[in-house]
Short mmCIF file of C-alpha atoms and ligand atoms in Angstrom, two decimals:
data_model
loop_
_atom_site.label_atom_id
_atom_site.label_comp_id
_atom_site.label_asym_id
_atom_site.label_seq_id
_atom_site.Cartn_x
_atom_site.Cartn_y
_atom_site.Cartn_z
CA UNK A 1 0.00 0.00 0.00
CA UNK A 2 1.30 3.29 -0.71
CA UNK A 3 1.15 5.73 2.02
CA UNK A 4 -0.40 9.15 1.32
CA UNK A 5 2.03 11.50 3.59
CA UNK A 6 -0.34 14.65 3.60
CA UNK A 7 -3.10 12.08 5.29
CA UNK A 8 0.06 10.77 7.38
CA UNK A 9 0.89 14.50 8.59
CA UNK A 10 -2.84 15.58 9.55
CA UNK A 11 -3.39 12.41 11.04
CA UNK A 12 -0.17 12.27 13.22
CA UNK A 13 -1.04 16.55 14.17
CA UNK A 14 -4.44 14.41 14.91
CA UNK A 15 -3.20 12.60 17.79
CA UNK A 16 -1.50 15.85 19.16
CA UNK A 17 -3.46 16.85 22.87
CA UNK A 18 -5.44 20.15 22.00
CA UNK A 19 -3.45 23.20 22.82
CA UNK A 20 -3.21 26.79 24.24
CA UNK A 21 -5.45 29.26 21.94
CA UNK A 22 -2.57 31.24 21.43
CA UNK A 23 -0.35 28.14 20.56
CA UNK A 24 -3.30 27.76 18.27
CA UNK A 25 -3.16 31.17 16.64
CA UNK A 26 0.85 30.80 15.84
CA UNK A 27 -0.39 27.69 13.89
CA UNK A 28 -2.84 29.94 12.02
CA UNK A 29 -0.12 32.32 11.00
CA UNK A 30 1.88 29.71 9.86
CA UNK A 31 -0.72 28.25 7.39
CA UNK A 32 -1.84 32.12 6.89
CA UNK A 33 1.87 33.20 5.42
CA UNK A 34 3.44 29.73 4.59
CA UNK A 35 5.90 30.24 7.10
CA UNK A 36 7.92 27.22 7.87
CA UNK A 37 6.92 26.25 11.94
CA UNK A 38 7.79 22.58 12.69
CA UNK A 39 4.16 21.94 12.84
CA UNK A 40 1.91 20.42 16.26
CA UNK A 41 3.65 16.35 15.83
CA UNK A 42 6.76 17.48 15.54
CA UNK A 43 6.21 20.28 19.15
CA UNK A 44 4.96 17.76 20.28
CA UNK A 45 8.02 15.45 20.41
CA UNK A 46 10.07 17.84 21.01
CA UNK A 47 8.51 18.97 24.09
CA UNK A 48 7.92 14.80 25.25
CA UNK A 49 12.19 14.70 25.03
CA UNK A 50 12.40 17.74 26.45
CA UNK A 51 10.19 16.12 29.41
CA UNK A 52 11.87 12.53 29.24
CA UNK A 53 15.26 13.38 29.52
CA UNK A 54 13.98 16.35 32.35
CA UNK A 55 16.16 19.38 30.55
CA UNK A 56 16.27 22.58 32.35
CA UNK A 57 18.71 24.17 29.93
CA UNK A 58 17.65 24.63 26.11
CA UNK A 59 19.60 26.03 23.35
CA UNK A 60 17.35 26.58 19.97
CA UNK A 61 19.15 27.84 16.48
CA UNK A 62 16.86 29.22 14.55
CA UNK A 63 13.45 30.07 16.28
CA UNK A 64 11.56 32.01 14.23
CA UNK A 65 8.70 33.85 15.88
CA UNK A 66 9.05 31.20 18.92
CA UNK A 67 6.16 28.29 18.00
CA UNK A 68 8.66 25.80 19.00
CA UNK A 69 10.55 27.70 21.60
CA UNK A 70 6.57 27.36 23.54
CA UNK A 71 6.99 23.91 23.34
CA UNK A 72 10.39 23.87 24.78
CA UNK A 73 9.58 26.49 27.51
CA UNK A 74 6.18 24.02 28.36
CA UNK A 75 8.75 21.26 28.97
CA UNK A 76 11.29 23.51 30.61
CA UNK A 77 8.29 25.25 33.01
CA UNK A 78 6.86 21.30 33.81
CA UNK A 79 10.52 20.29 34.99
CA UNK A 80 10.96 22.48 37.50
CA UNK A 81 12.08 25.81 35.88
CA UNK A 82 15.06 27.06 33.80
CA UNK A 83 15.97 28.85 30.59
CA UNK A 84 15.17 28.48 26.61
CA UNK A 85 17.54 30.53 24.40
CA UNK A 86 15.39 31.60 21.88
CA UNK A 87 17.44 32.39 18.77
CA UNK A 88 16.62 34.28 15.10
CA UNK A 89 18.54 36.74 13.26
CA UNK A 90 15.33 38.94 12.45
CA UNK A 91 14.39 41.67 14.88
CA UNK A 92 10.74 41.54 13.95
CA UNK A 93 10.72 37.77 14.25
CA UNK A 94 12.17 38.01 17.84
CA UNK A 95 9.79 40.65 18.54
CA UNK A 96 6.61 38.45 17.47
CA UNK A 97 8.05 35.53 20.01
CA UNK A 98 8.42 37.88 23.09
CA UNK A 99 4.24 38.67 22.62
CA UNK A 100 3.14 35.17 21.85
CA UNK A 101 5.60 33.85 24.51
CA UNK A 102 4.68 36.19 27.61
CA UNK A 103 0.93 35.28 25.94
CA UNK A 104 1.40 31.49 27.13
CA UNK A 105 3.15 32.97 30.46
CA UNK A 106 6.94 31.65 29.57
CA UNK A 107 8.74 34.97 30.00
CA UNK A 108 10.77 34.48 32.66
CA UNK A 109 11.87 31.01 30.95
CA UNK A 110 13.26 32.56 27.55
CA UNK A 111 16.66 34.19 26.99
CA UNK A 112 16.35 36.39 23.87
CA UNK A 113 19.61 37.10 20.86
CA UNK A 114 18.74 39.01 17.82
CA UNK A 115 22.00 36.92 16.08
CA UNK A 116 22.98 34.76 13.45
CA UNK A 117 22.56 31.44 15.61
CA UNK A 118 25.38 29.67 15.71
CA UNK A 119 27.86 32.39 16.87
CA UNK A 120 25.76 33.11 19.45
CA UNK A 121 25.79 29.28 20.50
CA UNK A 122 29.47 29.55 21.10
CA UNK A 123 29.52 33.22 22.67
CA UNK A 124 26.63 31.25 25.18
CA UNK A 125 27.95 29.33 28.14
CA UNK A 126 27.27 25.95 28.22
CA UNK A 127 26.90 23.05 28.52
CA UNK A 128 23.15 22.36 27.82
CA UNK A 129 20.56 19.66 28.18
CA UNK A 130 18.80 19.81 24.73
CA UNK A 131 19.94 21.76 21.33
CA UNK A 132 17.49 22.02 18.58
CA UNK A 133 18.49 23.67 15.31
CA UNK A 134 16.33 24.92 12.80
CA UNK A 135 18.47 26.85 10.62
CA UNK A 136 19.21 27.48 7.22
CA UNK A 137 20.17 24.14 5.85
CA UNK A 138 23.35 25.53 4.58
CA UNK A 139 24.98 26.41 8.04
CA UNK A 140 23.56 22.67 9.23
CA UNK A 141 27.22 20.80 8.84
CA UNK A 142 29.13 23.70 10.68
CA UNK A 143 26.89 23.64 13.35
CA UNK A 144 28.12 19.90 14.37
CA UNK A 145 31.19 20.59 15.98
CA UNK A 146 30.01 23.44 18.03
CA UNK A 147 26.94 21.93 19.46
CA UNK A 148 28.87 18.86 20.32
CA UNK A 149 30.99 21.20 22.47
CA UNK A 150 28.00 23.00 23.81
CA UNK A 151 26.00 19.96 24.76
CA UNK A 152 26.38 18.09 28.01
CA UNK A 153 26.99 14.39 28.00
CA UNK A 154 24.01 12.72 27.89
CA UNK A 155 21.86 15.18 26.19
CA UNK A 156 20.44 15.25 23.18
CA UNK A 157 20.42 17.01 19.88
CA UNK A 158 17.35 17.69 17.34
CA UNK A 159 17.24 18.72 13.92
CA UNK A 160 14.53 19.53 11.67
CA UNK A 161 14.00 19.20 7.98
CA UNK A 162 16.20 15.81 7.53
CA UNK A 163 13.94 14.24 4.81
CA UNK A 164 13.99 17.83 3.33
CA UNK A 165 10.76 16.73 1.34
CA UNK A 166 12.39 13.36 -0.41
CA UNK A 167 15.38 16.10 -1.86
CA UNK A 168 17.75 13.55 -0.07
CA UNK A 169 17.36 10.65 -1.83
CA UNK A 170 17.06 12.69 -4.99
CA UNK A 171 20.40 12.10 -6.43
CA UNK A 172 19.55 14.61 -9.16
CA UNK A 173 19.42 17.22 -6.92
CA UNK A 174 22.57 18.62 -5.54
CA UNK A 175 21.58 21.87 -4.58
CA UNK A 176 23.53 23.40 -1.52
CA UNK A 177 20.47 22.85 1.03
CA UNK A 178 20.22 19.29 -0.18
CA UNK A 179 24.22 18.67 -0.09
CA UNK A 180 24.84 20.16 3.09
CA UNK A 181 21.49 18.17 4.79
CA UNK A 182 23.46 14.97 3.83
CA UNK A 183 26.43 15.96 4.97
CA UNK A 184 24.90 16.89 8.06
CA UNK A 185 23.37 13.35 8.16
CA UNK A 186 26.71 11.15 7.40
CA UNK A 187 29.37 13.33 9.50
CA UNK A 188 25.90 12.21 12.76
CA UNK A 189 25.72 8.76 11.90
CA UNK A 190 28.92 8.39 11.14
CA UNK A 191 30.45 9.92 14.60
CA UNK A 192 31.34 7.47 17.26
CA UNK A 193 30.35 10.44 19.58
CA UNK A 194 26.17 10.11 18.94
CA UNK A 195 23.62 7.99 18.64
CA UNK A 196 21.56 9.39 16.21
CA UNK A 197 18.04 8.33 14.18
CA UNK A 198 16.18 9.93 11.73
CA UNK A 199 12.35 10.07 12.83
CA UNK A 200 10.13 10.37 9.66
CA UNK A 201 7.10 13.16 11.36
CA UNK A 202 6.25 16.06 8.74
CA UNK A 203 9.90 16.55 7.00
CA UNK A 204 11.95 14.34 9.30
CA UNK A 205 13.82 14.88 12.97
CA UNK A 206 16.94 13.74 13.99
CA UNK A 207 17.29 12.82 17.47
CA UNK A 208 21.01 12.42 18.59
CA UNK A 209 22.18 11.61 21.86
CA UNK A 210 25.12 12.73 22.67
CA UNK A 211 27.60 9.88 24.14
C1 SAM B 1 12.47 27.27 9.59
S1 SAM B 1 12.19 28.69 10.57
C2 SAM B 1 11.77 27.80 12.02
C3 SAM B 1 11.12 28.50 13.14
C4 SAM B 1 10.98 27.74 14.44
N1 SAM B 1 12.03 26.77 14.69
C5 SAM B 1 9.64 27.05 14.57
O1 SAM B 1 9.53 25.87 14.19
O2 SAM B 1 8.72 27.69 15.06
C6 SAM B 1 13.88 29.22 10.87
C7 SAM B 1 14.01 30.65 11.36
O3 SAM B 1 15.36 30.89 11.72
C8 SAM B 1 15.93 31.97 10.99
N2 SAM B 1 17.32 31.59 10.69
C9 SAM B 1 17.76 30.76 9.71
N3 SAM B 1 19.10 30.60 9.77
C10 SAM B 1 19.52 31.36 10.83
C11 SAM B 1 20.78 31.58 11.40
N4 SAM B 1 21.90 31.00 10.91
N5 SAM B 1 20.86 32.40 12.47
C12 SAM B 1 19.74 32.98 12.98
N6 SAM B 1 18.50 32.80 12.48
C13 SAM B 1 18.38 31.98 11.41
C14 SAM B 1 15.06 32.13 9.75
O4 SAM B 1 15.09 33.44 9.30
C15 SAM B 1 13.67 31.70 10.31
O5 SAM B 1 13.04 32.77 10.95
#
């Protein structure tokens, strides 16, 4: 049977508890202005690791106007308190997250940079409990060796957009974003220093622990 992945996705955002209005209305922008959120299934997961593994201290790259920073701070507020570094290189974009983010009460959680994301990963002390990075797919294999540094033992590393909508297995394409996705996906799986697996929700997670 072939699997239709649109019926997949709403099915999977289908088993996702109902959420916060405002949660809700970033999800409306999203579909609104086609901007590129990680979506409810894949919040969802992130803020379930972000519980399991109990992680007070969350680095994101690459946050946008903060829909899955929430889900991070929800995890980070449930385990007792802490800080999310909420991270985006667009002042507007930063200012959208700090409304929507004191909206869902998570202000005194979130540590704001207006700054290209991974230089401000290595200007931040470490080490944490959880990086996610969302950024621009070109900057994804440079990243590596500085979140490895920044992350405690033990903790654990997520990364969006691994299936990159099938582009990965395209061997025709060899577009930068593609190439440098599976670069980013060899030099992980590769590296006696992770355990990493690719999770197939919406355009695919990897979820790395760090050894
Ligand atoms: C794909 S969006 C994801 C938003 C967010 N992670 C979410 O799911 O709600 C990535 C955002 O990070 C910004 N961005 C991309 N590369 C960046 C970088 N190297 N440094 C800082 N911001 C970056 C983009 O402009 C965009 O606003």
């Amino acid at each position: 049977m072939t699997i239709n992945y649109a019926a997949l996705r709403d099915y999977l955002d289908g088993l996702v508890p109902e959420r916060p209005a405002e949660l809700q209305k970033m999800e409306a922008y999203a579909q609104e202005h086609g901007f590129p959120i990680i979506g409810p299934a894949s919040g969802y997961l992130c803020y379930q690791l972000a519980r399991m593994i109990e992680a007070q201290r969350i680095f994101e790259l690459g946050s946008g106007y903060g829909y899955s920073t929430a889900w991070f701070a929800q995890a980070v507020q449930e385990n007792g308190g802490g800080v999310v570094h909420h991270v985006v290189w667009d002042e507007g974009l930063s200012q959208m997250a700090r409304g929507h983010l004191a909206a869902l009460g998570y202000s005194d959680l979130i540590q704001y940079h207006v700054s290209e994301a991974v230089q401000a990963l290595r200007e931040t002390e470490g080490p944490f409990d959880l990086i996610f990075n969302d950024i621009d797919k070109t900057g994804y294999p440079a990243s590596l060796p500085v979140i490895e540094e920044k992350l405690r033992s033990g903790g654990v590393m997520i990364i969006d957009n691994m299936i990159w909508s099938g582009q990965v297995w395209d061997e025709t394409d060899q577009s930068e974003a593609t190439v440098a996705i599976r670069t980013f996906t060899q030099q992980i799986t590769t590296s006696p220093h992770w355990i990493a697996s690719l999770i197939p929700i919406r355009d695919g997670l990897i979820v790395a622990y760090k050894k």
